[in-house]
CSV table of C-alpha atoms in Angstrom, one decimal:
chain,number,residue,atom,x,y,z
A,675,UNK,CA,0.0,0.0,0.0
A,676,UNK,CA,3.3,2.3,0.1
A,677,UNK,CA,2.9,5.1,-2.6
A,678,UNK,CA,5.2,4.6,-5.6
A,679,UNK,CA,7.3,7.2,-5.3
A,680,UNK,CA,10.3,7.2,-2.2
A,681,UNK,CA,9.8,10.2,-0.2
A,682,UNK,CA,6.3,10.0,-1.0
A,683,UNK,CA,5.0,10.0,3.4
A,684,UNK,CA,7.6,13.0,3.8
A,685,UNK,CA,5.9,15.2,0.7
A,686,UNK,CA,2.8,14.2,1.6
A,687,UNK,CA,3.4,15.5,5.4
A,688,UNK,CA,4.7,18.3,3.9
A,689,UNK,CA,1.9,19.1,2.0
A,690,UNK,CA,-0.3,18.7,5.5
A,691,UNK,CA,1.7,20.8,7.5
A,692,UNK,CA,1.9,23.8,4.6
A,693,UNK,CA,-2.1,23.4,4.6
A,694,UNK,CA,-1.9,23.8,8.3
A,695,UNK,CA,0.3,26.9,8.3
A,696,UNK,CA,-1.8,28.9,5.6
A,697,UNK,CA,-4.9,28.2,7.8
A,698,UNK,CA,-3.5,29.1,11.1
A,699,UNK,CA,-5.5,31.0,13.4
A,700,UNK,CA,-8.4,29.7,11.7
A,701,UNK,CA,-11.0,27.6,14.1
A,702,UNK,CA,-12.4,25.5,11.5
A,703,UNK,CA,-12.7,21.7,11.0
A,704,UNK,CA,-11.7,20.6,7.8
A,705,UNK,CA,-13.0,17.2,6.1
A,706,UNK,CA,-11.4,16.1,3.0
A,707,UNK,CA,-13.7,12.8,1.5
A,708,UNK,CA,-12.2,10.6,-0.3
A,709,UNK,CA,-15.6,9.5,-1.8
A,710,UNK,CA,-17.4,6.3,-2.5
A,711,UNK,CA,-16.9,3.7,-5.3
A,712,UNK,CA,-19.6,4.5,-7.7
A,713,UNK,CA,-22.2,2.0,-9.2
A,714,UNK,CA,-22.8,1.2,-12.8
A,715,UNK,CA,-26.2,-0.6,-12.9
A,716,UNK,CA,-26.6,-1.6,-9.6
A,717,UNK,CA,-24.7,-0.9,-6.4
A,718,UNK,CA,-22.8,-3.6,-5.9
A,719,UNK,CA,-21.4,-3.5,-9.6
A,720,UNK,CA,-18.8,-0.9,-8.9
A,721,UNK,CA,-16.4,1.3,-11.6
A,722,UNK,CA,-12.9,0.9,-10.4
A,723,UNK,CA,-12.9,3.4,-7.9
A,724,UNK,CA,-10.7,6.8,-7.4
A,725,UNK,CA,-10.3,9.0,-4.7
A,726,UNK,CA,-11.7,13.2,-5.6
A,727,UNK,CA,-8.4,14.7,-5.9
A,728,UNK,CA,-7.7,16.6,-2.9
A,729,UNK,CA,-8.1,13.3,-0.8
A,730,UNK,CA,-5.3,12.3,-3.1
A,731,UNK,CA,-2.9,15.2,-3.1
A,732,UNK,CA,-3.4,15.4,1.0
A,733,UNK,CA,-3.2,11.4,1.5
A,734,UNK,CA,-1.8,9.3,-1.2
A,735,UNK,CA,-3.9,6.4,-0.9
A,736,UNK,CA,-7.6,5.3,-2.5
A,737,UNK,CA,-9.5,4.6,0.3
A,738,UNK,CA,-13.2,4.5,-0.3
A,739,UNK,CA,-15.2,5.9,2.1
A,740,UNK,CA,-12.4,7.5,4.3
A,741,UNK,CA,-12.2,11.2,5.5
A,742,UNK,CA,-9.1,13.1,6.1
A,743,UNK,CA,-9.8,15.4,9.0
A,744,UNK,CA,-7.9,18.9,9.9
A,745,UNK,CA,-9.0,19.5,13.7
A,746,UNK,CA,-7.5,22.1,16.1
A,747,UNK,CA,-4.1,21.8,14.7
A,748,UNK,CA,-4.2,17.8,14.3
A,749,UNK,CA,-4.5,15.3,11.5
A,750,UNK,CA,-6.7,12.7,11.8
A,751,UNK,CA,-7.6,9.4,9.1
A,752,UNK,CA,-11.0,7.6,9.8
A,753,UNK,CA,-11.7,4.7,7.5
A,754,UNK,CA,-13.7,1.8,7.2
A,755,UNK,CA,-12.2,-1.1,9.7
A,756,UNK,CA,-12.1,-4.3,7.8
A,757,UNK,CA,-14.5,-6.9,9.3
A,758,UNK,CA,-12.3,-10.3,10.4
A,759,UNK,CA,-14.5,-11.7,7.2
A,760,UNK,CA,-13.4,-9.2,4.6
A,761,UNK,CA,-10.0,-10.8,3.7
A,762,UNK,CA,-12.4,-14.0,2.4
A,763,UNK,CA,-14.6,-11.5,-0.2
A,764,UNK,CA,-11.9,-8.9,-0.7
A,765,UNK,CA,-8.7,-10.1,-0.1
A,766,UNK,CA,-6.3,-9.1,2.6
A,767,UNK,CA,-6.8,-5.5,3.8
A,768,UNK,CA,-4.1,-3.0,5.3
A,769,UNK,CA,-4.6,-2.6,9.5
A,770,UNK,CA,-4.8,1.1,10.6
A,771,UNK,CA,-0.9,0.9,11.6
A,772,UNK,CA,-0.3,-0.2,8.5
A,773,UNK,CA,-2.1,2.8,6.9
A,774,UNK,CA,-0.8,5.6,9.4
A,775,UNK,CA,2.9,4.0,8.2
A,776,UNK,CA,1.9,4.8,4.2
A,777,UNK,CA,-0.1,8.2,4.7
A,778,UNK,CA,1.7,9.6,7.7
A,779,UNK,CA,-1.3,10.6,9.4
A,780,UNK,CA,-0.7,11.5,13.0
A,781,UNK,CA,-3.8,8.9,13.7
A,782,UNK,CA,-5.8,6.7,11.7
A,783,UNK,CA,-9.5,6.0,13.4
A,784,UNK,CA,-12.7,3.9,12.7
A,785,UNK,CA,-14.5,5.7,10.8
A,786,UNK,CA,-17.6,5.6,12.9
A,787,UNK,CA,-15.6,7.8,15.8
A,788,UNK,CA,-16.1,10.4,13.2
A,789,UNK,CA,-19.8,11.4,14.2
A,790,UNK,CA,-18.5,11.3,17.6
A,791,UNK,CA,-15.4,14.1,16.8
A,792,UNK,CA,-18.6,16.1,14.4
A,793,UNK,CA,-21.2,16.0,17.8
A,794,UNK,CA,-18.5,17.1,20.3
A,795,UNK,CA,-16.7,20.2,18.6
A,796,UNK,CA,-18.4,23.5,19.4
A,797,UNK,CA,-21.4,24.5,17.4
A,798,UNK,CA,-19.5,28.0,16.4
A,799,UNK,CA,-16.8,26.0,15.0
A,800,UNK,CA,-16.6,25.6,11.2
A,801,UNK,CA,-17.0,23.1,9.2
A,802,UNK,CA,-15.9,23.1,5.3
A,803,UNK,CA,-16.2,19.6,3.5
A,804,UNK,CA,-14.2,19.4,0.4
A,805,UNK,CA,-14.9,18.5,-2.2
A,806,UNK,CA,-17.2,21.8,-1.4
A,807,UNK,CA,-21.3,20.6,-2.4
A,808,UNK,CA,-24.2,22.6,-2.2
A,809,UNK,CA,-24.4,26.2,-0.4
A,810,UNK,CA,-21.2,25.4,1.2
A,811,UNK,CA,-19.6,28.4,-0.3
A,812,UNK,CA,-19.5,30.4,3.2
A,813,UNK,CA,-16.2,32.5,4.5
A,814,UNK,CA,-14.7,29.4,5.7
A,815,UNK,CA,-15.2,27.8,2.8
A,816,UNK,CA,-13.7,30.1,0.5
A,817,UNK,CA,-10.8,30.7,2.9
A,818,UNK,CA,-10.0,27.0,3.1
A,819,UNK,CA,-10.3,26.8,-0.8
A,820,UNK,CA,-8.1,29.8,-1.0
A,821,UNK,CA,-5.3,27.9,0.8
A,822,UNK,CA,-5.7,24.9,-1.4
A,823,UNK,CA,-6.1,26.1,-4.2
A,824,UNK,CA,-2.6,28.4,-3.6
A,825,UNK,CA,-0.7,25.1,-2.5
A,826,UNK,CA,-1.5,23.2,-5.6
A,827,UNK,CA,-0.5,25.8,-8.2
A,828,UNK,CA,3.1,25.0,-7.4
A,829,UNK,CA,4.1,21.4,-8.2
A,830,UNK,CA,6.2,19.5,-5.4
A,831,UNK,CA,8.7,16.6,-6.6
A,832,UNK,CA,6.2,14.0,-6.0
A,833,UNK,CA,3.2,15.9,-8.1
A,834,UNK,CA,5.9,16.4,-10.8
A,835,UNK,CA,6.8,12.4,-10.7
A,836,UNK,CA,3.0,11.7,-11.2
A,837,UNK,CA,2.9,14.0,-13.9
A,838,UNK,CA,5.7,12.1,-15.4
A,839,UNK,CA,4.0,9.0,-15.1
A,840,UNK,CA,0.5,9.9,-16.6
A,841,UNK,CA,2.5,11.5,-19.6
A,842,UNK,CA,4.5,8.2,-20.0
A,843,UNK,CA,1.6,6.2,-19.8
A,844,UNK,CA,0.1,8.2,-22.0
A,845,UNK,CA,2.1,8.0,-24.8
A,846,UNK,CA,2.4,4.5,-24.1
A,847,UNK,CA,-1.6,4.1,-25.2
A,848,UNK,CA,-0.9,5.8,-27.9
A,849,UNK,CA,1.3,4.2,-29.9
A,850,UNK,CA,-0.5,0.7,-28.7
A,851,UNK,CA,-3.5,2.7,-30.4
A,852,UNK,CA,-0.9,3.3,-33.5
A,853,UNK,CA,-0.1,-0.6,-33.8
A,854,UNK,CA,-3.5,-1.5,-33.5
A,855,UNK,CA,-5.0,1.0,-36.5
A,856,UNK,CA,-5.1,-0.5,-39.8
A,857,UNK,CA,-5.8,2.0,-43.1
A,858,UNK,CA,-9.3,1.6,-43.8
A,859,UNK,CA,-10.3,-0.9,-41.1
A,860,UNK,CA,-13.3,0.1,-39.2
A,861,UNK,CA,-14.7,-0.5,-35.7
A,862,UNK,CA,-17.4,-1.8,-37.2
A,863,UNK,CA,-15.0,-4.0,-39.5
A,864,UNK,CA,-13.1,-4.8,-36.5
A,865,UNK,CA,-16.4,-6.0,-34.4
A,866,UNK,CA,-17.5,-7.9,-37.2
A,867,UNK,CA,-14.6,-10.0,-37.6
């Protein structure tokens, strides 16, 4: 489950704590979603899932259904606990020590002690959910946008390797789309065959 790239925790940290500073002196809770695996025709037939991209740039990892949460100057992860049956369905899934080792996440948490940490904070506290939905467009909102949005207009190392990597995969589909064109072969040609 370790991201690809070496000093991927470290950047990712980095990226946490730069989040942190630019919202310092601010009081309100921020909750990046990762978001849910979507269904084609019915819910349990899935599309491979991905993470909204802010839950990627701040964590690293895919996890559906997880919430990255910026409370009173702390980090938190809360994800779905495997049950002791899932390994049998899904396969073997990573332990919350093992994610807190791959994200660097001061602490990883059930995610059903996150409607505890929501009913306990103080009801004049903030809170901005990203990605933002709705009327959430309120000063806290647009201040914590502000700060995002400023810390991904500049490309660290590890955005810069992923860039790489799309770009090489890229062109790698292309010219697999090059070999596989003939002159005057259709799709419908190709399906008929």
């Amino acid at each position: 489950i370790m991201p690809r790239y070496p000093e991927a925790v470290q950047i990712l940290k980095r990226r946490r704590a730069k989040l942190l500073e630019a919202l310092a002196g601010e009081r309100t809770m921020v909750l990046i979603e990762a978001g849910q695996p979507r269904a084609r025709n019915y819910p349990a037939n899935t599309y491979p899932f991905r993470a909204f991209s802010h839950f990627l740039y701040f964590c690293g990892l895919p996890l559906p259904a997880a919430t990255l949460v910026l409370v009173d100057g702390r980090w938190a992860l809360f994800v779905e606990v495997p049950d002791h049956d899932d390994a049998l369905w899904h396969g073997e899934q990573p332990g919350l020590d093992a994610l807190q080792a791959a994200t660097g996440v001061e602490a990883v948490r059930d995610r059903r002690d996150l409607a505890d940490l929501l009913s306990s904070r103080p009801r004049d506290q903030p809170v901005v959910r990203l990605p933002l939905g709705g009327d959430a467009c309120g000063e806290a909102a647009l201040r914590v946008m502000d700060a995002v949005i400023g810390l991904r207009l500049v490309h660290d190392e590890l955005a810069v390797h992923e860039l790489r990597r799309a770009s090489a995969v890229t062109a790698q589909a292309h010219a697999a789309g090059q070999r596989a064109t003939r002159v005057g072969v259709t799709e419908a040609a190709v399906r008929a065959a």
